PDB file of C-alpha atoms in Angstrom:
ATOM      1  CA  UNK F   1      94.685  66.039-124.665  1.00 63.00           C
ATOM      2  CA  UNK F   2      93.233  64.226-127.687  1.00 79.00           C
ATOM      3  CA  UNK F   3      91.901  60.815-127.135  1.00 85.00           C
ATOM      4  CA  UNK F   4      94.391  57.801-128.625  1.00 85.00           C
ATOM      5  CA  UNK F   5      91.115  56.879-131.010  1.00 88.00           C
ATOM      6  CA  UNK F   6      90.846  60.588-132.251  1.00 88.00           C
ATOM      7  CA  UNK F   7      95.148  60.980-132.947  1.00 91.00           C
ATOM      8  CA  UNK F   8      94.690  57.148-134.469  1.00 91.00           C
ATOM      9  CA  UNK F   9      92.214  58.392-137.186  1.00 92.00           C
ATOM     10  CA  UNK F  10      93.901  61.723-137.926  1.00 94.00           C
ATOM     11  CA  UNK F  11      97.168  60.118-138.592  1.00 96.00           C
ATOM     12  CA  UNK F  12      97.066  58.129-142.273  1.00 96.00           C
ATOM     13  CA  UNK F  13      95.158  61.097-143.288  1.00 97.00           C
ATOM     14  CA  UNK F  14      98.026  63.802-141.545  1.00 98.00           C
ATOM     15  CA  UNK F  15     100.619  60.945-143.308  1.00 98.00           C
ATOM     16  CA  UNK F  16      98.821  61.267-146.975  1.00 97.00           C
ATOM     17  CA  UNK F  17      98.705  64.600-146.659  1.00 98.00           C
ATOM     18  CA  UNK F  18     102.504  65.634-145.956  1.00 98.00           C
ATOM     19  CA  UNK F  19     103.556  62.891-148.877  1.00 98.00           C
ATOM     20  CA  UNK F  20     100.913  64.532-151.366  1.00 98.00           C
ATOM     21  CA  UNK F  21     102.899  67.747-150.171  1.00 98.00           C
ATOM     22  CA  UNK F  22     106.247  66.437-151.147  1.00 98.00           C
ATOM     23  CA  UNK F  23     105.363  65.771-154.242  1.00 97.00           C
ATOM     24  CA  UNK F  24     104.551  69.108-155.189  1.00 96.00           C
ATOM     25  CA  UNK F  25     107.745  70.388-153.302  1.00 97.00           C
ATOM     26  CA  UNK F  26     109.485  67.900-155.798  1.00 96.00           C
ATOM     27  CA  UNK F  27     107.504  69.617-158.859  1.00 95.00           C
ATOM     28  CA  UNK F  28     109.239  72.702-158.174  1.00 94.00           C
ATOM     29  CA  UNK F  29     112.702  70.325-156.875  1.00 94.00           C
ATOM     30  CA  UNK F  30     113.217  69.386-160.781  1.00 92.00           C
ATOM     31  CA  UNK F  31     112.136  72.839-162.142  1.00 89.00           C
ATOM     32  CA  UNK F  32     115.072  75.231-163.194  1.00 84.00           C
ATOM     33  CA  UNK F  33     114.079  78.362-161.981  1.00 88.00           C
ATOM     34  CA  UNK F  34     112.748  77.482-157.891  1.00 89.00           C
ATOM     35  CA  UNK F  35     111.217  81.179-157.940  1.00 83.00           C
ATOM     36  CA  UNK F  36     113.322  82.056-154.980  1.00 84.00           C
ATOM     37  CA  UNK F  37     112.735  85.032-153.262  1.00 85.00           C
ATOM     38  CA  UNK F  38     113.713  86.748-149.619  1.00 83.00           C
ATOM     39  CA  UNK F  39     111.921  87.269-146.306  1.00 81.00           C
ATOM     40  CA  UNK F  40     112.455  90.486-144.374  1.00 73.00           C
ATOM     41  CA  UNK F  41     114.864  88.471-142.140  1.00 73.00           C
ATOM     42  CA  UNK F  42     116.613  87.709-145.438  1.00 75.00           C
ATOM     43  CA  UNK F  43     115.718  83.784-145.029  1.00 82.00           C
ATOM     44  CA  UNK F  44     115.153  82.161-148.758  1.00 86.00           C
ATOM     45  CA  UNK F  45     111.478  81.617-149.823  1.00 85.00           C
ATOM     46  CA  UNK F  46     110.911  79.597-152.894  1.00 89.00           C
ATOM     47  CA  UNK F  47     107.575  78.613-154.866  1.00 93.00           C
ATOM     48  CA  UNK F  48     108.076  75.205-153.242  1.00 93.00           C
ATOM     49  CA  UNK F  49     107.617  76.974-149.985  1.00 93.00           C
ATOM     50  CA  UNK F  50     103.684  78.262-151.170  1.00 93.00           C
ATOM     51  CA  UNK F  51     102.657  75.667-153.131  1.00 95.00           C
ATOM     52  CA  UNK F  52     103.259  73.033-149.413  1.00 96.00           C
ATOM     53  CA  UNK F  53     101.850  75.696-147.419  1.00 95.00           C
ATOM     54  CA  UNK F  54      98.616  76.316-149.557  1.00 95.00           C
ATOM     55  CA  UNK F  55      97.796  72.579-149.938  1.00 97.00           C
ATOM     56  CA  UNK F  56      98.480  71.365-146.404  1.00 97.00           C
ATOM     57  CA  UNK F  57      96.514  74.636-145.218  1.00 96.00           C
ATOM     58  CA  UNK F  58      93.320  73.564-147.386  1.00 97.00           C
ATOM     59  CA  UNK F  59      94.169  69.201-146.408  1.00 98.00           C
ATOM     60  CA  UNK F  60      94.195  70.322-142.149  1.00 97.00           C
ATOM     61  CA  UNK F  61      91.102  72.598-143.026  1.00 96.00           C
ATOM     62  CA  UNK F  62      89.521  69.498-145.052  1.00 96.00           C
ATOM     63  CA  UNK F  63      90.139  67.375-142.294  1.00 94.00           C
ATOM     64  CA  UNK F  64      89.140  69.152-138.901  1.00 92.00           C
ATOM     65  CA  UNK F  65      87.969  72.757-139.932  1.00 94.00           C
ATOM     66  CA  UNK F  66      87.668  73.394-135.887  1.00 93.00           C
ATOM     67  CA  UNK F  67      91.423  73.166-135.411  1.00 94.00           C
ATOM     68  CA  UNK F  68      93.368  76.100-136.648  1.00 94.00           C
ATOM     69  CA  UNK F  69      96.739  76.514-138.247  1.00 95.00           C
ATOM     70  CA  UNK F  70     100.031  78.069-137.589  1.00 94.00           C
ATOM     71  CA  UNK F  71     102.175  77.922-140.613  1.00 92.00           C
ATOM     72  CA  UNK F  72     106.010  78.968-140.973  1.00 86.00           C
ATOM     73  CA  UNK F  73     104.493  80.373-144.027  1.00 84.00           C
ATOM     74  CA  UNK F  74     101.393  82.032-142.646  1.00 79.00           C
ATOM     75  CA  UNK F  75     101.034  85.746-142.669  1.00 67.00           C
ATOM     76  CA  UNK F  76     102.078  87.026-139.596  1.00 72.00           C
ATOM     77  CA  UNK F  77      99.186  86.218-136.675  1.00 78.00           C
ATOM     78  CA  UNK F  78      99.251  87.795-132.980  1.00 84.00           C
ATOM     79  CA  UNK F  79     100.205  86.362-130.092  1.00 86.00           C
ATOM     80  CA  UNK F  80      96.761  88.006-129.052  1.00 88.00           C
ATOM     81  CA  UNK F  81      95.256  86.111-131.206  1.00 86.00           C
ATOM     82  CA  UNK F  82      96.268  82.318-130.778  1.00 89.00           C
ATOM     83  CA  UNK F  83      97.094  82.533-126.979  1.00 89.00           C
ATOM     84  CA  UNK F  84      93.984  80.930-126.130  1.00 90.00           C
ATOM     85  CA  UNK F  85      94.238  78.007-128.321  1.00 93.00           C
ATOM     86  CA  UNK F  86      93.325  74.362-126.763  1.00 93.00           C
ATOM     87  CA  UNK F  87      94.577  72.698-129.948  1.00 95.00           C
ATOM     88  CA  UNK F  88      96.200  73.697-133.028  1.00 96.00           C
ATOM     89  CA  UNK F  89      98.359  72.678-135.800  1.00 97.00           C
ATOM     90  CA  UNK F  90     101.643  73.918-136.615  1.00 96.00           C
ATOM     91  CA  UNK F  91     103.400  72.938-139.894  1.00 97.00           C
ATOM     92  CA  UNK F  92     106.726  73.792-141.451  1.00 96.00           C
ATOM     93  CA  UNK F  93     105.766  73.458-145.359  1.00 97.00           C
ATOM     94  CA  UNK F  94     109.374  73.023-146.249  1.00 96.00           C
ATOM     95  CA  UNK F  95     111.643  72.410-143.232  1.00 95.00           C
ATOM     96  CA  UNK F  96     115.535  73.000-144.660  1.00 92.00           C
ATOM     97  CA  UNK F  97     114.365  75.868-147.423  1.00 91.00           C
ATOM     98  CA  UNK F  98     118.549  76.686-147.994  1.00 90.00           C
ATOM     99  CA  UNK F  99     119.124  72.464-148.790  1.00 92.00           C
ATOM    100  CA  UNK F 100     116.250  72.725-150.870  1.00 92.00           C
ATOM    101  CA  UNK F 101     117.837  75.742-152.980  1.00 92.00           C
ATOM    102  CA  UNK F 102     121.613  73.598-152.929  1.00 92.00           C
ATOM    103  CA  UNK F 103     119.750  70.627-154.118  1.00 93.00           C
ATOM    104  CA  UNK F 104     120.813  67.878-151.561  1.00 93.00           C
ATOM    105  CA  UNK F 105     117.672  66.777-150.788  1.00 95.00           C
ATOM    106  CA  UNK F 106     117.995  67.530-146.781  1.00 94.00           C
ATOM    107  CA  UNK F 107     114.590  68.876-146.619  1.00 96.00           C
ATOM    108  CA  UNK F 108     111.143  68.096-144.976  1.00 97.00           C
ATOM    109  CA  UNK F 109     107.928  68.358-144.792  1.00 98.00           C
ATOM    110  CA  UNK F 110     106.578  68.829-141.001  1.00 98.00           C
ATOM    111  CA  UNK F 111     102.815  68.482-139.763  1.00 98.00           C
ATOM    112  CA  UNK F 112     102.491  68.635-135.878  1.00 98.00           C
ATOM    113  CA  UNK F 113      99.359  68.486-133.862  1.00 97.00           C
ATOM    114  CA  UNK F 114      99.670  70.874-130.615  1.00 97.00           C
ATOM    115  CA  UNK F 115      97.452  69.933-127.267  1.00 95.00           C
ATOM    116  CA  UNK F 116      96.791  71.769-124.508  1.00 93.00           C
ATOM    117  CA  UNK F 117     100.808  72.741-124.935  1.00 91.00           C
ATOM    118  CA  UNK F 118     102.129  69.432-126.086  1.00 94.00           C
ATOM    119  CA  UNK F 119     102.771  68.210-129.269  1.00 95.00           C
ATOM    120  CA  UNK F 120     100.783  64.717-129.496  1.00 96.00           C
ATOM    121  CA  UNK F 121     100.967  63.820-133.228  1.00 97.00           C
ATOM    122  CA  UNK F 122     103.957  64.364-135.962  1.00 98.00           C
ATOM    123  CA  UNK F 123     104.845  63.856-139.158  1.00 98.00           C
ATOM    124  CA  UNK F 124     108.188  64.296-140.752  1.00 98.00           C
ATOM    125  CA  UNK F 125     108.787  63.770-144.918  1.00 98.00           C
ATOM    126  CA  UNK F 126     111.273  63.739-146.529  1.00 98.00           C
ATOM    127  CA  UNK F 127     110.575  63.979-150.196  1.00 98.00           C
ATOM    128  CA  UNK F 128     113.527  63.510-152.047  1.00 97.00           C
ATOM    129  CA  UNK F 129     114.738  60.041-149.762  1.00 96.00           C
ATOM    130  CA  UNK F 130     110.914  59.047-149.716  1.00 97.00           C
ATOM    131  CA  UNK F 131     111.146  58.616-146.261  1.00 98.00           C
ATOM    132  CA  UNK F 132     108.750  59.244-143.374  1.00 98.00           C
ATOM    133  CA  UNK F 133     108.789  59.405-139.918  1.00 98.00           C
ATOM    134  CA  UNK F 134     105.578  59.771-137.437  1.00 98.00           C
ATOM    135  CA  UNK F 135     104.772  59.631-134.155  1.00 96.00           C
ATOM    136  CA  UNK F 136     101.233  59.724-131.642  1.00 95.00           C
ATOM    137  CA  UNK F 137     101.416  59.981-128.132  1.00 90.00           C
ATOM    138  CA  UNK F 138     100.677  56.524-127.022  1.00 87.00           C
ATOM    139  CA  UNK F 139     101.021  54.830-130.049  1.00 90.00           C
ATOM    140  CA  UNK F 140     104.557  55.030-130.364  1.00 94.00           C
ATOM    141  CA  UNK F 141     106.829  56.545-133.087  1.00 97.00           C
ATOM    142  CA  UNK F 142     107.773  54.904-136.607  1.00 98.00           C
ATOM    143  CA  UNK F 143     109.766  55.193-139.737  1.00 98.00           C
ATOM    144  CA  UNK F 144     108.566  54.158-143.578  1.00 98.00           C
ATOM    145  CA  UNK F 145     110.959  53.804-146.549  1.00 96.00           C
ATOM    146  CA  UNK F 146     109.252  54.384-149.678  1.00 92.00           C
ATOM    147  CA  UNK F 147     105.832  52.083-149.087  1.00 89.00           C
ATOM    148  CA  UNK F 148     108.091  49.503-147.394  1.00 94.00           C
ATOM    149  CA  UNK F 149     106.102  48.272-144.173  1.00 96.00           C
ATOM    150  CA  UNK F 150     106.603  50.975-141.488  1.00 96.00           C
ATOM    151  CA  UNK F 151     109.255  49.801-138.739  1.00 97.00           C
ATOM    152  CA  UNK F 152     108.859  51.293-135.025  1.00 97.00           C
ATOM    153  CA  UNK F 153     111.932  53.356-134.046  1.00 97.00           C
ATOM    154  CA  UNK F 154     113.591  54.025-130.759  1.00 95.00           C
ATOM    155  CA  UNK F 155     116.550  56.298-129.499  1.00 94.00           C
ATOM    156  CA  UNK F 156     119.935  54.539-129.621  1.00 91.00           C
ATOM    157  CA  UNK F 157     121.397  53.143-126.118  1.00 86.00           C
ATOM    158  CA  UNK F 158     124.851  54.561-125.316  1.00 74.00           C
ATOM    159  CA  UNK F 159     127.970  53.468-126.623  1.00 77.00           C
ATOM    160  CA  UNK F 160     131.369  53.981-126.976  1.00 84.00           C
ATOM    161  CA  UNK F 161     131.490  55.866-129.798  1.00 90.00           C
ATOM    162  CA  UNK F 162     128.774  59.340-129.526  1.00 92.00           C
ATOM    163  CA  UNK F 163     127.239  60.714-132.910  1.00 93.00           C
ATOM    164  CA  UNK F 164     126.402  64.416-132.897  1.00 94.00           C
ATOM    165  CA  UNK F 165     124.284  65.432-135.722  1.00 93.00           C
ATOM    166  CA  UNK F 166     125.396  69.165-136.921  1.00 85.00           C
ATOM    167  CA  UNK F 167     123.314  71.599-138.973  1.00 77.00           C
ATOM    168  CA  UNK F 168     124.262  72.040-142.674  1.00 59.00           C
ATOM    169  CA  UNK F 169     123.353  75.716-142.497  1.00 59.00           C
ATOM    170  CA  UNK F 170     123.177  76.759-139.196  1.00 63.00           C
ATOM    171  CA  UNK F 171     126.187  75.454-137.753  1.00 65.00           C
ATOM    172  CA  UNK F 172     127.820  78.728-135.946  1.00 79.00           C
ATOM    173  CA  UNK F 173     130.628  79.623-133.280  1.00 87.00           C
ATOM    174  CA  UNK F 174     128.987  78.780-130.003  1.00 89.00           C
ATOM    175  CA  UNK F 175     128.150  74.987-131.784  1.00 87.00           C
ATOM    176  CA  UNK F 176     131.890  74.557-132.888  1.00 87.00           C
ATOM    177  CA  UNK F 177     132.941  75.658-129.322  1.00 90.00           C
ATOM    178  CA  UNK F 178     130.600  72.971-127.821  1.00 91.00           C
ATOM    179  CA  UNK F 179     131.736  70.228-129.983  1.00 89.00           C
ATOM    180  CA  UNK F 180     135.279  70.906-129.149  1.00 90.00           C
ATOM    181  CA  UNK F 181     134.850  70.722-125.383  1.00 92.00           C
ATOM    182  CA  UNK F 182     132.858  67.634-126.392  1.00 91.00           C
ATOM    183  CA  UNK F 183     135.869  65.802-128.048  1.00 89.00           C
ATOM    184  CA  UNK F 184     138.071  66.905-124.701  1.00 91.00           C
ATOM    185  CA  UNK F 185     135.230  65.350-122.005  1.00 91.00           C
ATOM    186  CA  UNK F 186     133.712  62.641-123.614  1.00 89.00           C
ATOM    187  CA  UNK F 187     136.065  59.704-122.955  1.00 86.00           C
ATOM    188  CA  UNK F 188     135.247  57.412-126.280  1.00 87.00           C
ATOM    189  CA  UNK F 189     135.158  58.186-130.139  1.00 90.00           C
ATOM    190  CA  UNK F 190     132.981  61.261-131.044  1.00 91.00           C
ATOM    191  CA  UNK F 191     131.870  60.922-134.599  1.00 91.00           C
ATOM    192  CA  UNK F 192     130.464  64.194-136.240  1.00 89.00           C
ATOM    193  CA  UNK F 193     127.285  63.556-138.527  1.00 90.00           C
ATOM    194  CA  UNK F 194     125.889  66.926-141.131  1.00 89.00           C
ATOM    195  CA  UNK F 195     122.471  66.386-141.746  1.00 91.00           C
ATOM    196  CA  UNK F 196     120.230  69.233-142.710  1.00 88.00           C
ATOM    197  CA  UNK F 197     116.594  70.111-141.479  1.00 88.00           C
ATOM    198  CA  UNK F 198     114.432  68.394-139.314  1.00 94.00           C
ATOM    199  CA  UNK F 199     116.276  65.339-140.417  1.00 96.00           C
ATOM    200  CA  UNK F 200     118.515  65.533-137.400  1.00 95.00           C
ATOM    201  CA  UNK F 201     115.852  65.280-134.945  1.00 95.00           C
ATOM    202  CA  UNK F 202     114.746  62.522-136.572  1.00 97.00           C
ATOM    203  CA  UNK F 203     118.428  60.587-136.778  1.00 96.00           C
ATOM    204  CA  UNK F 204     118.466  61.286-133.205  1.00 96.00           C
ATOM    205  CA  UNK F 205     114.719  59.935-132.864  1.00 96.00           C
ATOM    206  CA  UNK F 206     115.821  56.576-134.615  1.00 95.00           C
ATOM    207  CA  UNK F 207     118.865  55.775-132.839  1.00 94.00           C
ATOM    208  CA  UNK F 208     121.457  56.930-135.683  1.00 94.00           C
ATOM    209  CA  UNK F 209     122.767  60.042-134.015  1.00 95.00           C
ATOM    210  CA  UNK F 210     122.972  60.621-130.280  1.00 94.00           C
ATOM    211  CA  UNK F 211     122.829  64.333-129.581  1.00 93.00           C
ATOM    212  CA  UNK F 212     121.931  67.228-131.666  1.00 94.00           C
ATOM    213  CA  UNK F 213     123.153  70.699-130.351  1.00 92.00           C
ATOM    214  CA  UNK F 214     121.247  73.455-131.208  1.00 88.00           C
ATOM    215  CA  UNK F 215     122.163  77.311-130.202  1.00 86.00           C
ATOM    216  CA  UNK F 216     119.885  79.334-133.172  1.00 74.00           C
ATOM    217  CA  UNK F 217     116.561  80.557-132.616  1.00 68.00           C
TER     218      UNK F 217
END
């Protein structure tokens, strides 16, 4: 695992560099035509999409060219290939790709920092609500509003009432037939939240939702 000193110095750099790649998500954002195309699994892929990837791939390389990258929006690589990796980034350019095409503003930008198997450094933006969320191991987890001073963040403690954070996009039969049995077993209030992208994790991560259910790949 990476020392707290090393995770410490890569952070405001890993922080500038996913907010420098929201604003050229939000170049495209306020653009009329998002030059949207389709992946062979018929997922959207806009110009949004290439412009994050390319300039967080060159910013990680710029930073630590001994770590390598594994990109939602990197040509395909074998598992032959990275199996053997000790350390390695892996990014999600634009996290939320269909909110980004409806223009809600639901979508991220997420830079992770693998070790030995376990992530030990994240950041989460969110261009459009200029918010960001980070985290080290050891160092603890926080959340920054615009350039208000960053607060730390915690999961909530349990109450009465339990908030489930849905996906926008994803939400499909097996999650419906969860959150119904949910309403029938849990004894208090059950309030449903929609949230899109990696935005739920995060809701959950700073104690506004409770539970996220996930059943897609």
């Amino acid at each position: 695992m990476l020392s707290a000193s090393h995770l410490a110095a890569l952070l405001p750099e890993v922080i500038c560099l996913a907010k420098e790649a929201g604003r050229a998500i939000l170049q495209v954002y306020e653009r009329g035509d998002l030059g949207t195309t389709y992946k062979e699994d018929q997922s959207p892929l806009t110009d949004a999409d290439l412009a994050s990837h390319r300039l967080i791939q060159q910013g990680l390389h710029d930073l630590d060219a001994s770590i390598p990258l594994l990109s939602e929006e990197s040509k395909e690589m074998a598992y032959a290939q990275r199996q053997d990796w000790t350390d390695f980034w892996l990014v999600d350019p634009l996290d939320g790709t269909k909110e980004f095409i409806k223009r809600n503003g639901q979508f991220t930008v997420n830079i992770a920092l693998i070790s030995k198997g376990s992530p030990c450094l994240g950041v989460v933006h969110a261009p459009v609500m200029q918010t960001t969320y980070w985290g080290t191991s050891g160092l603890g987890a926080f959340k920054q509003n615009q350039e208000a001073d960053p607060q730390p963040i915690r999961v909530g403690q349990r109450q009465d009432v339990l908030k489930v954070v849905a996906s926008r996009s994803h939400a499909g039969v097996e999650t419906e037939v969860f959150l119904q049995k949910l309403q029938v077993a849990w004894t208090g209030e059950v309030e449903l939240l929609s949230m899109g992208s990696s935005l739920k994790l995060c809701l959950v991560a700073d104690g506004q939702a409770d539970l996220y259910p996930r059943f897609g790949p």
